[in-house]
mmCIF file of C-alpha atoms in Angstrom:
data_model
loop_
_atom_site.group_PDB
_atom_site.id
_atom_site.type_symbol
_atom_site.label_atom_id
_atom_site.label_comp_id
_atom_site.label_asym_id
_atom_site.label_seq_id
_atom_site.Cartn_x
_atom_site.Cartn_y
_atom_site.Cartn_z
ATOM 1 C CA MET A 77 33.896 45.097 15.120
ATOM 2 C CA VAL A 78 33.193 42.030 16.757
ATOM 3 C CA TYR A 79 34.304 38.778 14.953
ATOM 4 C CA VAL A 80 31.283 36.823 14.303
ATOM 5 C CA LYS A 81 31.981 33.061 13.108
ATOM 6 C CA ALA A 82 30.079 31.739 10.541
ATOM 7 C CA HIS A 83 28.623 28.337 11.707
ATOM 8 C CA LYS A 84 26.888 27.739 8.190
ATOM 9 C CA THR A 85 29.781 28.161 5.607
ATOM 10 C CA LYS A 86 29.706 27.316 2.074
ATOM 11 C CA ALA A 87 30.991 23.939 2.779
ATOM 12 C CA TYR A 88 28.011 23.157 4.986
ATOM 13 C CA PHE A 89 25.608 24.161 2.187
ATOM 14 C CA LYS A 90 27.479 21.990 -0.483
ATOM 15 C CA ARG A 91 27.143 19.078 1.854
ATOM 16 C CA PHE A 92 23.755 19.571 3.081
ATOM 17 C CA GLN A 93 21.415 16.535 2.184
ATOM 18 C CA VAL A 94 17.738 17.198 1.802
ATOM 19 C CA PRO A 95 15.493 14.435 3.898
ATOM 20 C CA PHE A 96 13.382 12.163 1.915
ATOM 21 C CA LYS A 97 10.044 13.744 0.337
ATOM 22 C CA ARG A 98 7.857 11.483 2.495
ATOM 23 C CA ARG A 99 9.851 12.572 5.703
ATOM 24 C CA ARG A 100 9.506 16.355 4.626
ATOM 25 C CA GLU A 101 5.697 15.852 4.234
ATOM 26 C CA GLY A 102 5.690 14.197 7.528
ATOM 27 C CA LYS A 103 4.172 11.101 6.131
ATOM 28 C CA THR A 104 6.618 8.256 6.902
ATOM 29 C CA ASP A 105 8.682 7.446 9.853
ATOM 30 C CA TYR A 106 11.749 5.847 8.334
ATOM 31 C CA ARG A 107 13.213 4.841 11.557
ATOM 32 C CA ALA A 108 10.428 2.623 11.916
ATOM 33 C CA ARG A 109 9.993 1.664 8.189
ATOM 34 C CA ILE A 110 13.696 0.513 7.843
ATOM 35 C CA ARG A 111 13.337 -1.780 10.913
ATOM 36 C CA LEU A 112 9.932 -3.146 9.319
ATOM 37 C CA ILE A 113 11.326 -3.926 6.071
ATOM 38 C CA ASN A 114 15.018 -5.066 6.410
ATOM 39 C CA GLN A 115 15.214 -8.722 5.538
ATOM 40 C CA ASP A 116 17.887 -11.005 6.691
ATOM 41 C CA LYS A 117 20.787 -11.767 3.981
ATOM 42 C CA ASN A 118 20.379 -15.644 4.509
ATOM 43 C CA LYS A 119 16.973 -15.388 3.583
ATOM 44 C CA TYR A 120 17.803 -13.779 -0.134
ATOM 45 C CA ASN A 121 14.871 -12.421 -1.887
ATOM 46 C CA THR A 122 12.157 -13.732 0.363
ATOM 47 C CA PRO A 123 9.466 -10.931 0.801
ATOM 48 C CA LYS A 124 9.116 -9.511 4.525
ATOM 49 C CA TYR A 125 5.237 -8.749 4.641
ATOM 50 C CA ARG A 126 3.650 -6.066 6.607
ATOM 51 C CA CYS A 127 0.222 -5.488 7.832
ATOM 52 C CA VAL A 128 -0.513 -2.000 6.811
ATOM 53 C CA VAL A 129 -3.589 -0.464 8.689
ATOM 54 C CA ARG A 130 -4.365 3.300 7.809
ATOM 55 C CA PHE A 131 -7.569 5.398 9.028
ATOM 56 C CA SER A 132 -9.118 8.371 7.218
ATOM 57 C CA ASN A 133 -12.380 10.118 8.188
ATOM 58 C CA LYS A 134 -15.002 7.778 6.100
ATOM 59 C CA ASP A 135 -12.564 4.573 5.594
ATOM 60 C CA ILE A 136 -10.253 2.135 6.863
ATOM 61 C CA THR A 137 -7.443 0.635 4.547
ATOM 62 C CA ALA A 138 -5.621 -2.757 5.453
ATOM 63 C CA GLN A 139 -2.818 -3.989 3.151
ATOM 64 C CA ILE A 140 -0.521 -7.000 3.105
ATOM 65 C CA ILE A 141 2.586 -5.082 1.359
ATOM 66 C CA SER A 142 6.240 -6.444 0.986
ATOM 67 C CA ALA A 143 8.936 -3.665 -0.052
ATOM 68 C CA ASN A 144 10.924 -4.201 -3.396
ATOM 69 C CA ILE A 145 13.800 -2.317 -5.048
ATOM 70 C CA ALA A 146 11.098 -0.826 -7.268
ATOM 71 C CA GLY A 147 8.814 -0.016 -4.869
ATOM 72 C CA ASP A 148 6.220 -1.425 -2.092
ATOM 73 C CA MET A 149 4.154 -4.353 -3.448
ATOM 74 C CA VAL A 150 0.504 -4.963 -2.325
ATOM 75 C CA LEU A 151 -0.483 -8.668 -1.966
ATOM 76 C CA ALA A 152 -3.937 -8.100 -0.880
ATOM 77 C CA ALA A 153 -5.951 -5.490 0.547
ATOM 78 C CA ALA A 154 -9.436 -4.835 2.238
ATOM 79 C CA TYR A 155 -11.218 -1.854 3.036
ATOM 80 C CA SER A 156 -14.182 -1.194 5.396
ATOM 81 C CA HIS A 157 -16.244 0.488 2.565
ATOM 82 C CA GLU A 158 -16.398 -3.105 1.184
ATOM 83 C CA LEU A 159 -18.353 -4.241 4.575
ATOM 84 C CA PRO A 160 -21.831 -2.948 2.930
ATOM 85 C CA HIS A 161 -21.680 -6.283 0.771
ATOM 86 C CA TYR A 162 -21.349 -8.186 4.143
ATOM 87 C CA GLY A 163 -24.314 -6.542 5.734
ATOM 88 C CA LEU A 164 -22.629 -3.466 7.565
ATOM 89 C CA GLU A 165 -23.841 -0.447 6.195
ATOM 90 C CA VAL A 166 -23.204 2.035 9.127
ATOM 91 C CA GLY A 167 -20.446 2.716 11.564
ATOM 92 C CA LEU A 168 -17.498 1.921 9.081
ATOM 93 C CA THR A 169 -14.726 3.443 10.918
ATOM 94 C CA ASN A 170 -15.233 2.214 14.871
ATOM 95 C CA TYR A 171 -13.220 -0.419 16.815
ATOM 96 C CA ALA A 172 -15.938 -2.865 15.487
ATOM 97 C CA ALA A 173 -15.572 -1.857 11.955
ATOM 98 C CA ALA A 174 -11.927 -2.213 12.031
ATOM 99 C CA TYR A 175 -11.940 -5.601 13.433
ATOM 100 C CA CYS A 176 -14.204 -6.587 10.394
ATOM 101 C CA THR A 177 -11.683 -5.176 7.997
ATOM 102 C CA GLY A 178 -8.882 -6.997 9.713
ATOM 103 C CA LEU A 179 -10.852 -10.384 9.790
ATOM 104 C CA LEU A 180 -11.539 -9.596 5.865
ATOM 105 C CA LEU A 181 -7.785 -8.860 4.729
ATOM 106 C CA GLY A 182 -6.753 -12.009 6.717
ATOM 107 C CA ARG A 183 -9.455 -14.577 5.106
ATOM 108 C CA ARG A 184 -8.953 -12.926 1.765
ATOM 109 C CA VAL A 185 -5.167 -13.099 1.968
ATOM 110 C CA LEU A 186 -5.275 -16.961 3.089
ATOM 111 C CA ASN A 187 -7.938 -17.500 0.473
ATOM 112 C CA MET A 188 -5.523 -16.319 -2.219
ATOM 113 C CA LEU A 189 -2.680 -18.660 -0.921
ATOM 114 C CA GLU A 190 -5.115 -21.511 -0.492
ATOM 115 C CA MET A 191 -4.710 -21.754 3.161
ATOM 116 C CA ASP A 192 -8.025 -20.834 4.376
ATOM 117 C CA ASP A 193 -9.092 -24.599 4.974
ATOM 118 C CA GLU A 194 -6.000 -25.191 6.979
ATOM 119 C CA TYR A 195 -5.817 -22.125 9.110
ATOM 120 C CA GLN A 196 -9.500 -21.380 10.231
ATOM 121 C CA GLY A 197 -8.636 -18.961 12.982
ATOM 122 C CA ASN A 198 -10.707 -18.045 15.918
ATOM 123 C CA VAL A 199 -13.835 -18.756 14.424
ATOM 124 C CA GLU A 200 -15.807 -17.236 17.423
ATOM 125 C CA ALA A 201 -14.638 -13.807 18.765
ATOM 126 C CA THR A 202 -14.365 -14.151 22.529
ATOM 127 C CA GLY A 203 -12.219 -11.165 23.330
ATOM 128 C CA GLU A 204 -9.420 -13.478 24.593
ATOM 129 C CA ASP A 205 -5.861 -13.239 22.858
ATOM 130 C CA PHE A 206 -5.443 -15.411 20.074
ATOM 131 C CA SER A 207 -2.194 -16.876 18.403
ATOM 132 C CA VAL A 208 -2.532 -19.490 15.359
ATOM 133 C CA GLU A 209 -0.492 -22.721 15.660
ATOM 134 C CA PRO A 210 1.445 -24.173 12.956
ATOM 135 C CA THR A 211 0.362 -27.208 11.021
ATOM 136 C CA ASP A 212 2.012 -30.238 10.055
ATOM 137 C CA THR A 213 2.344 -29.081 6.173
ATOM 138 C CA ARG A 214 2.727 -25.344 5.892
ATOM 139 C CA ARG A 215 3.628 -22.627 8.296
ATOM 140 C CA PRO A 216 1.044 -19.982 8.901
ATOM 141 C CA PHE A 217 1.452 -16.759 6.850
ATOM 142 C CA ARG A 218 3.445 -14.370 8.852
ATOM 143 C CA ALA A 219 3.654 -10.614 8.915
ATOM 144 C CA LEU A 220 4.527 -7.433 10.851
ATOM 145 C CA LEU A 221 1.966 -4.833 12.170
ATOM 146 C CA ASP A 222 2.740 -1.328 10.661
ATOM 147 C CA VAL A 223 0.925 1.425 12.292
ATOM 148 C CA GLY A 224 2.402 4.064 10.554
ATOM 149 C CA LEU A 225 2.479 7.709 12.706
ATOM 150 C CA ILE A 226 -0.460 6.893 14.873
ATOM 151 C CA ARG A 227 0.027 7.068 18.779
ATOM 152 C CA THR A 228 -0.478 3.386 19.869
ATOM 153 C CA THR A 229 -2.371 3.866 23.037
ATOM 154 C CA THR A 230 -4.576 1.113 24.803
ATOM 155 C CA GLY A 231 -7.605 0.669 22.794
ATOM 156 C CA ASN A 232 -6.713 2.150 19.376
ATOM 157 C CA ARG A 233 -8.741 1.142 16.481
ATOM 158 C CA VAL A 234 -5.610 -0.326 14.784
ATOM 159 C CA PHE A 235 -5.294 -3.001 17.360
ATOM 160 C CA GLY A 236 -9.152 -3.809 16.627
ATOM 161 C CA ALA A 237 -7.724 -4.532 12.932
ATOM 162 C CA LEU A 238 -4.786 -6.468 14.226
ATOM 163 C CA LYS A 239 -7.197 -8.708 16.583
ATOM 164 C CA GLY A 240 -9.219 -9.175 13.354
ATOM 165 C CA MET A 241 -6.179 -10.388 11.256
ATOM 166 C CA LEU A 242 -5.156 -12.714 14.387
ATOM 167 C CA ASP A 243 -8.683 -14.392 14.504
ATOM 168 C CA ALA A 244 -8.335 -14.717 10.919
ATOM 169 C CA GLY A 245 -5.575 -16.886 11.110
ATOM 170 C CA LEU A 246 -2.525 -15.081 10.252
ATOM 171 C CA ASP A 247 0.587 -15.220 12.347
ATOM 172 C CA ILE A 248 1.427 -11.535 13.737
ATOM 173 C CA PRO A 249 3.756 -10.926 16.470
ATOM 174 C CA HIS A 250 1.923 -8.898 19.206
ATOM 175 C CA SER A 251 1.341 -8.322 22.687
ATOM 176 C CA ASP A 252 -2.085 -8.170 24.629
ATOM 177 C CA LYS A 253 -1.221 -5.114 26.311
ATOM 178 C CA ARG A 254 -2.826 -2.639 23.792
ATOM 179 C CA PHE A 255 -5.982 -4.266 23.138
ATOM 180 C CA ALA A 256 -9.394 -2.635 24.336
ATOM 181 C CA GLY A 257 -9.880 -3.999 27.877
ATOM 182 C CA PHE A 258 -6.206 -4.394 29.157
ATOM 183 C CA SER A 259 -6.060 -2.932 32.729
ATOM 184 C CA LYS A 260 -2.658 -1.223 33.857
ATOM 185 C CA ASP A 261 -3.209 -2.233 37.550
ATOM 186 C CA SER A 262 -4.025 -5.721 37.099
ATOM 187 C CA LYS A 263 -1.746 -6.398 34.144
ATOM 188 C CA GLN A 264 -4.325 -8.419 32.452
ATOM 189 C CA LEU A 265 -6.705 -8.482 29.393
ATOM 190 C CA ASP A 266 -10.483 -8.207 30.321
ATOM 191 C CA ALA A 267 -11.705 -10.588 27.679
ATOM 192 C CA GLU A 268 -15.375 -9.476 28.452
ATOM 193 C CA VAL A 269 -14.511 -5.987 27.655
ATOM 194 C CA HIS A 270 -12.563 -6.454 24.808
ATOM 195 C CA ARG A 271 -15.423 -8.872 23.387
ATOM 196 C CA LYS A 272 -18.050 -5.839 24.102
ATOM 197 C CA TYR A 273 -15.670 -3.648 21.680
ATOM 198 C CA ILE A 274 -15.676 -6.176 19.221
ATOM 199 C CA TYR A 275 -19.215 -6.725 18.893
ATOM 200 C CA GLY A 276 -20.081 -2.698 18.962
ATOM 201 C CA GLY A 277 -21.016 -2.843 22.735
ATOM 202 C CA HIS A 278 -19.466 0.422 23.224
ATOM 203 C CA VAL A 279 -21.799 1.751 20.456
ATOM 204 C CA ALA A 280 -24.693 0.230 22.077
ATOM 205 C CA ALA A 281 -23.882 1.781 25.396
ATOM 206 C CA TYR A 282 -23.714 5.102 24.302
ATOM 207 C CA MET A 283 -26.910 4.806 22.123
ATOM 208 C CA ARG A 284 -28.655 3.657 25.337
ATOM 209 C CA THR A 285 -27.139 6.850 27.161
ATOM 210 C CA LEU A 286 -28.288 9.112 24.441
ATOM 211 C CA MET A 287 -31.864 7.707 24.326
ATOM 212 C CA GLU A 288 -32.476 8.190 27.996
ATOM 213 C CA ASP A 289 -30.510 11.659 28.479
ATOM 214 C CA GLU A 290 -30.940 13.540 24.819
ATOM 215 C CA PRO A 291 -33.493 11.631 22.707
ATOM 216 C CA GLU A 292 -33.276 14.465 19.929
ATOM 217 C CA LYS A 293 -29.320 14.106 19.666
ATOM 218 C CA TYR A 294 -29.921 10.409 19.433
ATOM 219 C CA GLN A 295 -32.306 10.730 16.514
ATOM 220 C CA SER A 296 -29.827 13.129 14.708
ATOM 221 C CA HIS A 297 -26.530 11.013 15.718
ATOM 222 C CA PHE A 298 -27.856 7.863 14.891
ATOM 223 C CA SER A 299 -30.163 8.578 12.225
ATOM 224 C CA GLU A 300 -28.694 6.142 9.646
ATOM 225 C CA TYR A 301 -28.787 3.363 12.232
ATOM 226 C CA ILE A 302 -32.482 4.108 12.727
ATOM 227 C CA LYS A 303 -33.370 4.209 9.069
ATOM 228 C CA ARG A 304 -31.900 0.601 8.833
ATOM 229 C CA GLY A 305 -33.735 -0.678 11.904
ATOM 230 C CA ILE A 306 -30.576 -1.131 14.017
ATOM 231 C CA ASP A 307 -30.882 -0.386 17.530
ATOM 232 C CA ALA A 308 -28.955 -1.125 20.843
ATOM 233 C CA ASP A 309 -30.188 -4.625 21.556
ATOM 234 C CA ASN A 310 -29.746 -6.201 17.845
ATOM 235 C CA ILE A 311 -26.310 -4.581 17.109
ATOM 236 C CA GLU A 312 -24.358 -7.659 18.375
ATOM 237 C CA ALA A 313 -26.364 -10.140 16.131
ATOM 238 C CA LEU A 314 -25.598 -7.640 13.219
ATOM 239 C CA TYR A 315 -21.984 -8.021 13.671
ATOM 240 C CA LYS A 316 -21.985 -11.970 14.363
ATOM 241 C CA LYS A 317 -23.681 -11.998 10.705
ATOM 242 C CA VAL A 318 -21.078 -9.925 9.251
ATOM 243 C CA HIS A 319 -18.221 -12.079 10.501
ATOM 244 C CA ALA A 320 -20.001 -15.115 9.008
ATOM 245 C CA ALA A 321 -20.699 -13.527 5.836
ATOM 246 C CA ILE A 322 -16.751 -12.527 5.626
ATOM 247 C CA ARG A 323 -15.841 -16.078 6.358
ATOM 248 C CA ALA A 324 -18.120 -17.465 4.078
ATOM 249 C CA GLU A 325 -16.896 -15.384 0.887
ATOM 250 C CA PRO A 326 -13.693 -13.033 1.655
ATOM 251 C CA THR A 327 -13.001 -12.852 -2.122
ATOM 252 C CA ALA A 328 -13.047 -9.334 -3.563
ATOM 253 C CA LYS A 329 -16.209 -8.331 -5.376
ATOM 254 C CA LYS A 330 -15.667 -6.548 -8.552
ATOM 255 C CA SER A 331 -18.018 -3.335 -8.912
ATOM 256 C CA GLU A 332 -21.218 -3.429 -10.812
ATOM 257 C CA LYS A 333 -21.168 0.111 -11.679
ATOM 258 C CA GLU A 334 -20.718 0.605 -15.651
ATOM 259 C CA PRO A 335 -17.752 2.541 -16.818
ATOM 260 C CA PRO A 336 -18.458 6.138 -18.331
ATOM 261 C CA LYS A 337 -19.698 6.060 -21.778
ATOM 262 C CA GLU A 338 -17.497 9.322 -22.604
ATOM 263 C CA HIS A 339 -14.650 10.478 -20.576
ATOM 264 C CA LYS A 340 -15.379 14.017 -19.072
ATOM 265 C CA ARG A 341 -12.847 16.483 -20.361
ATOM 266 C CA PHE A 342 -11.637 19.188 -17.912
ATOM 267 C CA ASN A 343 -9.394 21.082 -20.614
ATOM 268 C CA LEU A 344 -9.560 21.593 -24.052
ATOM 269 C CA LYS A 345 -8.715 19.047 -26.589
ATOM 270 C CA LYS A 346 -5.177 19.272 -27.930
ATOM 271 C CA LEU A 347 -5.425 20.108 -31.724
ATOM 272 C CA THR A 348 -3.181 18.815 -34.387
ATOM 273 C CA TYR A 349 -1.056 20.801 -36.781
ATOM 274 C CA GLU A 350 -3.419 20.662 -39.434
ATOM 275 C CA GLU A 351 -6.286 21.688 -37.323
ATOM 276 C CA ARG A 352 -4.441 24.839 -35.790
ATOM 277 C CA LYS A 353 -3.380 25.577 -39.190
ATOM 278 C CA GLY A 354 -6.872 25.584 -40.513
ATOM 279 C CA LYS A 355 -8.468 27.559 -37.465
ATOM 280 C CA LEU A 356 -5.937 30.260 -38.042
ATOM 281 C CA ILE A 357 -6.703 30.544 -41.981
ATOM 282 C CA GLU A 358 -10.271 30.704 -40.799
ATOM 283 C CA ARG A 359 -9.612 33.508 -38.479
ATOM 284 C CA LEU A 360 -7.683 35.541 -41.181
ATOM 285 C CA HIS A 361 -10.308 34.784 -43.568
ATOM 286 C CA ALA A 362 -12.957 36.507 -41.034
ATOM 287 C CA LEU A 363 -10.497 39.442 -40.429
ATOM 288 C CA ASN A 364 -10.238 40.371 -44.022
ATOM 289 C CA ALA A 365 -13.823 40.077 -44.749
ATOM 290 C CA ALA A 366 -14.568 42.344 -41.718
ATOM 291 C CA ALA A 367 -11.978 44.847 -42.995
ATOM 292 C CA GLY A 368 -13.499 44.682 -46.439
ATOM 293 C CA ALA A 369 -17.135 45.399 -45.063
ATOM 294 C CA ASP A 370 -15.707 48.189 -43.040
ATOM 295 C CA SER A 371 -14.127 49.837 -46.419
ATOM 296 C CA ASP A 372 -17.200 49.289 -48.442
ATOM 297 C CA GLU A 373 -19.274 51.281 -45.623
ATOM 298 C CA GLU A 374 -16.654 54.289 -45.511
ATOM 299 C CA ASP A 375 -16.911 54.389 -49.609
#
């Protein structure tokens, strides 16, 4: 018989190290994370902030987070499902909504730190690249963009959120190469194209195309827009109002929904010892009574 060498010996399995849980689940890129959270030793316990942007099917989550030995600490958060408070009720996951969510987060965190008057950011979005300049008193709030596991292609929605945070007045190291409108041939950002995406111009163009080519599909696809009286001509004005409303009042609004009066249970209530004992005695009495009734019938 041919000798076959065992590559995975007992020593291999004794030393085998299981990967972190979030790596096994495919949720965290630890190679990227360690570079985002590592802080210089000479800065001691100064928090290193990250702008974390995540997308789901119906929502956009943007958070300012710092890593701690006990876990990640969230300084501020903004969600696209808050945008109806500011006048945007439909299209809560597109590029323009990502910009609004980033703008809301930026203005909210500066308001929390009482820096909103000092750093106004870029008040009117022109589509051009913008970087905040430090003032004489306080330096701008600095954070790093955390994109997670997404593929960082040119025009990705995560860069719409980044642009919103930059225009809000945050200091985030970045390049304009990934904004919508950057041309690989000319190596320049087309500000007009980027502005069109910020104000929902790509949505308006699609609306016009569908109206001409497939009116039935337009009626079903944009039914919520039609219901609210939003069409291709007034969509830019809508986003301008939303940006102004966010800058006017960026603080988080408490939900007006009342808490439920009774907590709905999906499992049985746990009984005490005395209650269990009482139920057992009742069952025994019922069994004895039934047995007595059967014996009387036989007699």
